[in-house]
mmCIF file of C-alpha atoms and ligand atoms in Angstrom:
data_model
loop_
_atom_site.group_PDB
_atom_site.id
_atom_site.type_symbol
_atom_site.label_atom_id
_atom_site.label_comp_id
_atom_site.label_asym_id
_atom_site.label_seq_id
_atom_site.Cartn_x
_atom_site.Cartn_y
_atom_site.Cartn_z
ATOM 1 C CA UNK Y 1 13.823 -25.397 0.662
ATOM 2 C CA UNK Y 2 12.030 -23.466 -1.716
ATOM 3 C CA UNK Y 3 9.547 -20.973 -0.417
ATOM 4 C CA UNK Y 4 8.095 -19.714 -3.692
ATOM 5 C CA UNK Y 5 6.552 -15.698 -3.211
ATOM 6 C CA UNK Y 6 8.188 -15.269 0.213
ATOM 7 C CA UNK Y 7 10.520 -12.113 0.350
ATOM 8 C CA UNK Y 8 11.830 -11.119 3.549
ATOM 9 C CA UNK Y 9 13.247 -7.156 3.364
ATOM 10 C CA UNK Y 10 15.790 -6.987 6.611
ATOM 11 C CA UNK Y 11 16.153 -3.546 8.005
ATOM 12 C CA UNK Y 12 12.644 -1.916 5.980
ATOM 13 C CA UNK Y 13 11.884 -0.073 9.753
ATOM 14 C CA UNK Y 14 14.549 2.853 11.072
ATOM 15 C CA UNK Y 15 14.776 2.639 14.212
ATOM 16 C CA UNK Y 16 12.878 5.891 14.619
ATOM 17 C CA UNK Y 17 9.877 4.048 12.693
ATOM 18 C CA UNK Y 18 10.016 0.772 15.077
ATOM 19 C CA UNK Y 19 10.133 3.609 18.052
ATOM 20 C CA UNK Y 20 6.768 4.949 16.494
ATOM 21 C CA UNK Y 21 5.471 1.198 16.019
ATOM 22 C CA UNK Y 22 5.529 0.276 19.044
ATOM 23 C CA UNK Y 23 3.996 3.317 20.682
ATOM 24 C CA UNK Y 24 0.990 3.050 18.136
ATOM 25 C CA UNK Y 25 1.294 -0.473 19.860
ATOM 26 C CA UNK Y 26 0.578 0.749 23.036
ATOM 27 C CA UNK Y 27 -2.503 2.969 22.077
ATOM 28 C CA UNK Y 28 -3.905 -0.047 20.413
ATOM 29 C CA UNK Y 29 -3.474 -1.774 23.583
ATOM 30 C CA UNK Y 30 -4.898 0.949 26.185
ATOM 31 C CA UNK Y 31 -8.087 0.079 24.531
ATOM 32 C CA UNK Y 32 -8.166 -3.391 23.466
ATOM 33 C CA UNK Y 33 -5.697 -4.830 25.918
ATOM 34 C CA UNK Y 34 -3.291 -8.172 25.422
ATOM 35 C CA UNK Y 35 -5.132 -10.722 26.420
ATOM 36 C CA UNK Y 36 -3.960 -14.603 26.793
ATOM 37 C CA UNK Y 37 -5.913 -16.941 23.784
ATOM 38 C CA UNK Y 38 -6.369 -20.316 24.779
ATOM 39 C CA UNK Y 39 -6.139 -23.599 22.565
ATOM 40 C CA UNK Y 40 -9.310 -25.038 20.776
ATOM 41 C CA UNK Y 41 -10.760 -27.906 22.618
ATOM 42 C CA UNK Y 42 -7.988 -28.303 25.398
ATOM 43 C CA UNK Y 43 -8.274 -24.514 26.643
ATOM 44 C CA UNK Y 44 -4.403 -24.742 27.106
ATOM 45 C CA UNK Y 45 -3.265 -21.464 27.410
ATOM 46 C CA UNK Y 46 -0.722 -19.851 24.494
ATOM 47 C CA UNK Y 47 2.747 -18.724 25.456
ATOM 48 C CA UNK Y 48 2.183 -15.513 23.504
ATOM 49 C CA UNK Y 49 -0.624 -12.408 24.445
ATOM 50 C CA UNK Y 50 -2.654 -11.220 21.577
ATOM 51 C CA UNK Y 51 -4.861 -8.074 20.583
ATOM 52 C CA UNK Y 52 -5.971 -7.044 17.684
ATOM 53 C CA UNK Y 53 -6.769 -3.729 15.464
ATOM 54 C CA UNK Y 54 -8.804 -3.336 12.271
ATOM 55 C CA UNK Y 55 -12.658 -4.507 11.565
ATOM 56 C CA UNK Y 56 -11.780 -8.376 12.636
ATOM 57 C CA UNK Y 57 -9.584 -9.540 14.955
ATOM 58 C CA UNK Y 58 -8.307 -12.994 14.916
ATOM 59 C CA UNK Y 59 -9.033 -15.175 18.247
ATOM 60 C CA UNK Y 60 -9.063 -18.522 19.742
ATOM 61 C CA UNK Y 61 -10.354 -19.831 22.154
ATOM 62 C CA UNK Y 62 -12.208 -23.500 23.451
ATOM 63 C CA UNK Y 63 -14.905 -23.226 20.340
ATOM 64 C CA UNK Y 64 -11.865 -22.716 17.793
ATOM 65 C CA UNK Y 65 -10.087 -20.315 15.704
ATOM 66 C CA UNK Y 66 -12.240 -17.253 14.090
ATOM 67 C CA UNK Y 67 -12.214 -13.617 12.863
ATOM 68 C CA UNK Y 68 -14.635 -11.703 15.080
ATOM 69 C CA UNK Y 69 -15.478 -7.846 15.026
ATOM 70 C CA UNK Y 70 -15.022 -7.641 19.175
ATOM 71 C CA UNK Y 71 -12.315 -7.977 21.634
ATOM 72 C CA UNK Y 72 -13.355 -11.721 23.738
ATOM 73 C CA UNK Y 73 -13.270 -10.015 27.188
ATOM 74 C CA UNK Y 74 -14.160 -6.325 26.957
ATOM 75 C CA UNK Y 75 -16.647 -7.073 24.017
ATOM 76 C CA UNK Y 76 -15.706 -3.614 21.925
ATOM 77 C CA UNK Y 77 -15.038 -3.319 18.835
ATOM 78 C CA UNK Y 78 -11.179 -3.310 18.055
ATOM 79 C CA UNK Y 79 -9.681 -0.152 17.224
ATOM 80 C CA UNK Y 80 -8.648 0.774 13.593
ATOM 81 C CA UNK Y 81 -5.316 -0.291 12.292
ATOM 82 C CA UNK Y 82 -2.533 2.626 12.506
ATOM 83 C CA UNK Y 83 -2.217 4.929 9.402
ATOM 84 C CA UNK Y 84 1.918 3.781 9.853
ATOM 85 C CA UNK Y 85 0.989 0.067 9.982
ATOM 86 C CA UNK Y 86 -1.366 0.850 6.409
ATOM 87 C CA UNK Y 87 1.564 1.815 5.056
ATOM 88 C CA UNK Y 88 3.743 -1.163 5.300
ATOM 89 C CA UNK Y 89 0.838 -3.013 3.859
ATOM 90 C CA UNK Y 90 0.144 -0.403 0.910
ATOM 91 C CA UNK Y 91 4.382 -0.441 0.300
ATOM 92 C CA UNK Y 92 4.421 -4.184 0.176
ATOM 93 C CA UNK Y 93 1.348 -6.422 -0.196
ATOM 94 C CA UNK Y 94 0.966 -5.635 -3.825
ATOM 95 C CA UNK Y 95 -2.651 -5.813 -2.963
ATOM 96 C CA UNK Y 96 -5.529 -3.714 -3.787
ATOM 97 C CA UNK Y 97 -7.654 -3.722 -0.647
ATOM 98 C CA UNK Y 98 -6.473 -2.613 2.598
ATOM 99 C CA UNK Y 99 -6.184 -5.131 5.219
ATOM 100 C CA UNK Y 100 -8.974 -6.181 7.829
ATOM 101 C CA UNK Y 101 -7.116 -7.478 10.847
ATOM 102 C CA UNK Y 102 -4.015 -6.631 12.494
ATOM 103 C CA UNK Y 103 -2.786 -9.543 14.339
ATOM 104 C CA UNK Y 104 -0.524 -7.951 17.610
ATOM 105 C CA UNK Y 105 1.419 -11.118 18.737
ATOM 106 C CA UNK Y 106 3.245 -10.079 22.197
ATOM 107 C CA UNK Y 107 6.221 -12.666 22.994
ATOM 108 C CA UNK Y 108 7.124 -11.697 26.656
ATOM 109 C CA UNK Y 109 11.032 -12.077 27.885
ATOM 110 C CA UNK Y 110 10.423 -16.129 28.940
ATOM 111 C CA UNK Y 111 10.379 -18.899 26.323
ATOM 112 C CA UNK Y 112 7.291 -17.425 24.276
ATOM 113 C CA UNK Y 113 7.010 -19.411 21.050
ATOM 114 C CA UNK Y 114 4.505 -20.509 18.282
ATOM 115 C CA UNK Y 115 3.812 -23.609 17.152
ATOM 116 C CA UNK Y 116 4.053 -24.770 13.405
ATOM 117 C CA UNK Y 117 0.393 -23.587 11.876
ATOM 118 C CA UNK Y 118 -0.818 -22.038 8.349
ATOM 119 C CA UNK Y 119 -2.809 -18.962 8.169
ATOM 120 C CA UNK Y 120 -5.936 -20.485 6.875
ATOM 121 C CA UNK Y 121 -9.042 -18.897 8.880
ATOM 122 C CA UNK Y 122 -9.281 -16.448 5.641
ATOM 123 C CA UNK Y 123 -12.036 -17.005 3.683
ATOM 124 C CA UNK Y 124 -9.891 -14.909 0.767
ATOM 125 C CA UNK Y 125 -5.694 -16.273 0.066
ATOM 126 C CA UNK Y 126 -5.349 -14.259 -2.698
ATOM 127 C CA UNK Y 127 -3.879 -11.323 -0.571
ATOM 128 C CA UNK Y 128 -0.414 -12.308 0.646
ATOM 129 C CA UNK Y 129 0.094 -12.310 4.584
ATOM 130 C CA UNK Y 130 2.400 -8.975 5.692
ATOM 131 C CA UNK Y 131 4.403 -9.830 8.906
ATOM 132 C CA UNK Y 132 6.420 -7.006 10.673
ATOM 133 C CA UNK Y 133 8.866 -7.490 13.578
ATOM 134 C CA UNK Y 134 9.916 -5.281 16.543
ATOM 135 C CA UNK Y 135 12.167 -6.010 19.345
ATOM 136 C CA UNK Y 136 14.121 -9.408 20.662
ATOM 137 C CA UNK Y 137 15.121 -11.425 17.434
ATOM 138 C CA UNK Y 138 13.167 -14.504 16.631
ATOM 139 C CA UNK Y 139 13.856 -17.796 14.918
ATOM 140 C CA UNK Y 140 11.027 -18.264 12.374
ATOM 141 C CA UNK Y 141 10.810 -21.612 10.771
ATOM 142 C CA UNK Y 142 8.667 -22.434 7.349
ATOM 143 C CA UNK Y 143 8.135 -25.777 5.823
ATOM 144 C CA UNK Y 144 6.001 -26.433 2.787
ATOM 145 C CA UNK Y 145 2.414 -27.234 2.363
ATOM 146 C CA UNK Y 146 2.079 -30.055 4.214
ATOM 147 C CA UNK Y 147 2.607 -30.197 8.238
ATOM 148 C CA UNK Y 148 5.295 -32.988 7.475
ATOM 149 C CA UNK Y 149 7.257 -31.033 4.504
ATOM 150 C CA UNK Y 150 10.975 -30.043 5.551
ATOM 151 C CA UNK Y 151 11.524 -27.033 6.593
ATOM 152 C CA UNK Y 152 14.392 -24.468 7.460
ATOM 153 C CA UNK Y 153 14.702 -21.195 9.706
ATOM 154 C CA UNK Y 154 15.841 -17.891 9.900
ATOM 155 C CA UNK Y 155 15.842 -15.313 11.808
ATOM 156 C CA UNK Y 156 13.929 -12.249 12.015
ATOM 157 C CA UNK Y 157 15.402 -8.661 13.647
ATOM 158 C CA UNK Y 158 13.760 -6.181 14.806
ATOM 159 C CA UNK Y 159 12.351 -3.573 11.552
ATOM 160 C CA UNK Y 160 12.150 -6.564 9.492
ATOM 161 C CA UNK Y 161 9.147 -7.170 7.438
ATOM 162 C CA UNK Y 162 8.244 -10.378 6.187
ATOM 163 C CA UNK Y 163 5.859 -10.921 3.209
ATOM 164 C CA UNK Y 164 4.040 -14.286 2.466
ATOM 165 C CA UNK Y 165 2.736 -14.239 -1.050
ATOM 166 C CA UNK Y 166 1.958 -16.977 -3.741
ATOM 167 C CA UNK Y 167 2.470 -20.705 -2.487
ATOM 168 C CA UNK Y 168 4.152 -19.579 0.459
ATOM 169 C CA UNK Y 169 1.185 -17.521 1.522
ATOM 170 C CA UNK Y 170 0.057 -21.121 2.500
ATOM 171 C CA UNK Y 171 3.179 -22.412 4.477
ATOM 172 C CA UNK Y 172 3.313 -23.891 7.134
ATOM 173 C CA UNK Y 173 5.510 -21.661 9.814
ATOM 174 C CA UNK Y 174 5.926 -20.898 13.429
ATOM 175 C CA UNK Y 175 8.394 -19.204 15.810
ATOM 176 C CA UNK Y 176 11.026 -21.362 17.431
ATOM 177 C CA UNK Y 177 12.260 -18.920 19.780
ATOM 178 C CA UNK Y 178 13.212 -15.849 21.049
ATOM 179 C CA UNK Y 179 16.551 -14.683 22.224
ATOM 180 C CA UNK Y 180 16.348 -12.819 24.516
ATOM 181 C CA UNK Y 181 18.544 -9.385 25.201
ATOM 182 C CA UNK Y 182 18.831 -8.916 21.306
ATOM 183 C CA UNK Y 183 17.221 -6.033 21.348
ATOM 184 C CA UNK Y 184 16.795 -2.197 23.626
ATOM 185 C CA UNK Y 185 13.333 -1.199 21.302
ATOM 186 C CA UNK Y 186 11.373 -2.585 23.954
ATOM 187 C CA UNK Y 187 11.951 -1.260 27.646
ATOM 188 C CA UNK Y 188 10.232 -4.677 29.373
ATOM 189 C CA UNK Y 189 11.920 -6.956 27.036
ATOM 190 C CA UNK Y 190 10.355 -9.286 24.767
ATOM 191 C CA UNK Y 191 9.137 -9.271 20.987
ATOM 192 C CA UNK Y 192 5.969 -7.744 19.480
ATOM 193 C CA UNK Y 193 4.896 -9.218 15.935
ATOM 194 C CA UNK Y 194 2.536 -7.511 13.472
ATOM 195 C CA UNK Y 195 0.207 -9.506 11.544
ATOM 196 C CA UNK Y 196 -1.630 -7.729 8.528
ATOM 197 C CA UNK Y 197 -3.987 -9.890 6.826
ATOM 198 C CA UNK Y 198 -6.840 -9.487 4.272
ATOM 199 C CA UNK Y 199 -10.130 -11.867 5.860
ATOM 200 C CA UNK Y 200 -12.645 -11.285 3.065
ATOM 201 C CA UNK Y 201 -12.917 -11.452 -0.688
ATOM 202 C CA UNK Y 202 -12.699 -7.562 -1.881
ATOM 203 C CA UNK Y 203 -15.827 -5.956 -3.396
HETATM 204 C C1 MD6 S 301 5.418 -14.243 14.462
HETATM 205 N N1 MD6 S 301 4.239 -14.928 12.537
HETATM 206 O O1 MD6 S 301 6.278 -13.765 13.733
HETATM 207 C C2 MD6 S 301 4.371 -15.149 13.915
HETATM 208 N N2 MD6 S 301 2.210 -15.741 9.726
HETATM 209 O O2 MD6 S 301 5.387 -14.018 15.664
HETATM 210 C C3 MD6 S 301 3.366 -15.610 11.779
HETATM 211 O O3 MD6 S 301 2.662 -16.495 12.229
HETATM 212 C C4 MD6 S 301 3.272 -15.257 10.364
HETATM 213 O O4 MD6 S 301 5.281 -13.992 10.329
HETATM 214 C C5 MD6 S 301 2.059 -15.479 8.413
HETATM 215 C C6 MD6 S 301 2.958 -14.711 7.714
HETATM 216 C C7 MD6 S 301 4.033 -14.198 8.355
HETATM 217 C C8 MD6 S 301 4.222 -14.475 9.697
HETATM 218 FE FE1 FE S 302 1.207 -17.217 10.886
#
């Protein structure tokens, strides 16, 4: 399979920088805290809790997928994105602009997944998608641009960052599974992706 513009760097995060991660993690969350998103139109629940930092956040819920500026349940503005998490996006995007939402995916220790989808609720795709992953190891699958292109996995560890850019950027992907027990970064168990993404055009 050929995923033109994707580079995955294993092992960017020391372990002392995925211990910092995920306590900037937890600040994020003592304000806006996971919540559970729910499916457009059938209101079916998602296997995996979200938040969100940075000006938008991405939700969904019965009316769709969206970027809005508030958490759905408290109704407060998200907080900003960590200086630590800018970083990661100013070391690897290649992109100008900063980023405007910080997805916080939370996979908990039983059979989280995601289904096969495409970042496409940007109005801007020139800025690649910046994905960073901390705890239990997680089989990530990407196809091609269609929902029925072939596809292959691999598997994403704990400190690795993975960077959608150029056709890829437009992929269709998801997350098979989790294993379980792969991983001590996170006492409860469980994995916690990062999602950086640029929403508007810059300027
Ligand atoms: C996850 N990641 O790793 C889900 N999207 O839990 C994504 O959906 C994703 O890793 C765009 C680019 C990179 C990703
Ligand atoms: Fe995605």
């Amino acid at each position: 399979m050929v995923n033109e513009g994707l580079r995955l760097v294993p092992g960017y995060l020391s372990r002392s920088a995925q211990e910092n991660l995920v306590q900037e993690v937890e600040k994020v969350a003592e304000s806006a805290p996971f919540y559970t998103p729910t499916m457009p139109r059938s209101g079916r629940p998602f296997s995996v809790r979200m938040t969100n930092a940075g000006p938008l956040g991405w939700v969904s819920d019965r009316s769709g997928y969206r970027y809005q500026a508030e958490h759905p349940e408290s109704g407060e503005p998200w907080p900003g994105i960590p200086r630590a998490i800018l970083d990661i996006w100013e070391d690897l995007s290649g992109f100008p602009a900063p980023p405007q939402c910080c997805l916080i995916n939370r996979y908990g220790a039983a059979n989280s997944k995601m289904g096969l989808h495409r970042d496409e609720d940007e109005e801007d795709f020139s800025a690649p998608v910046v994905s960073v992953s901390l705890g239990d190891t997680a089989v990530f699958r990407i196809g091609g641009a269609e929902r029925r292109s072939p596809t292959s996995s691999f598997k994403l560890s704990s400190g690795d960052v993975l960077v959608l850019a150029g056709p890829s950027r437009m992929h269709y992907h998801g997350i098979d599974r989790v294993l379980n027990g792969t991983s001590t970064l996170i006492r409860e168990g469980g994995r916690i992706n990062l999602t950086l993404r640029r929403v508007t055009r810059p300027g």
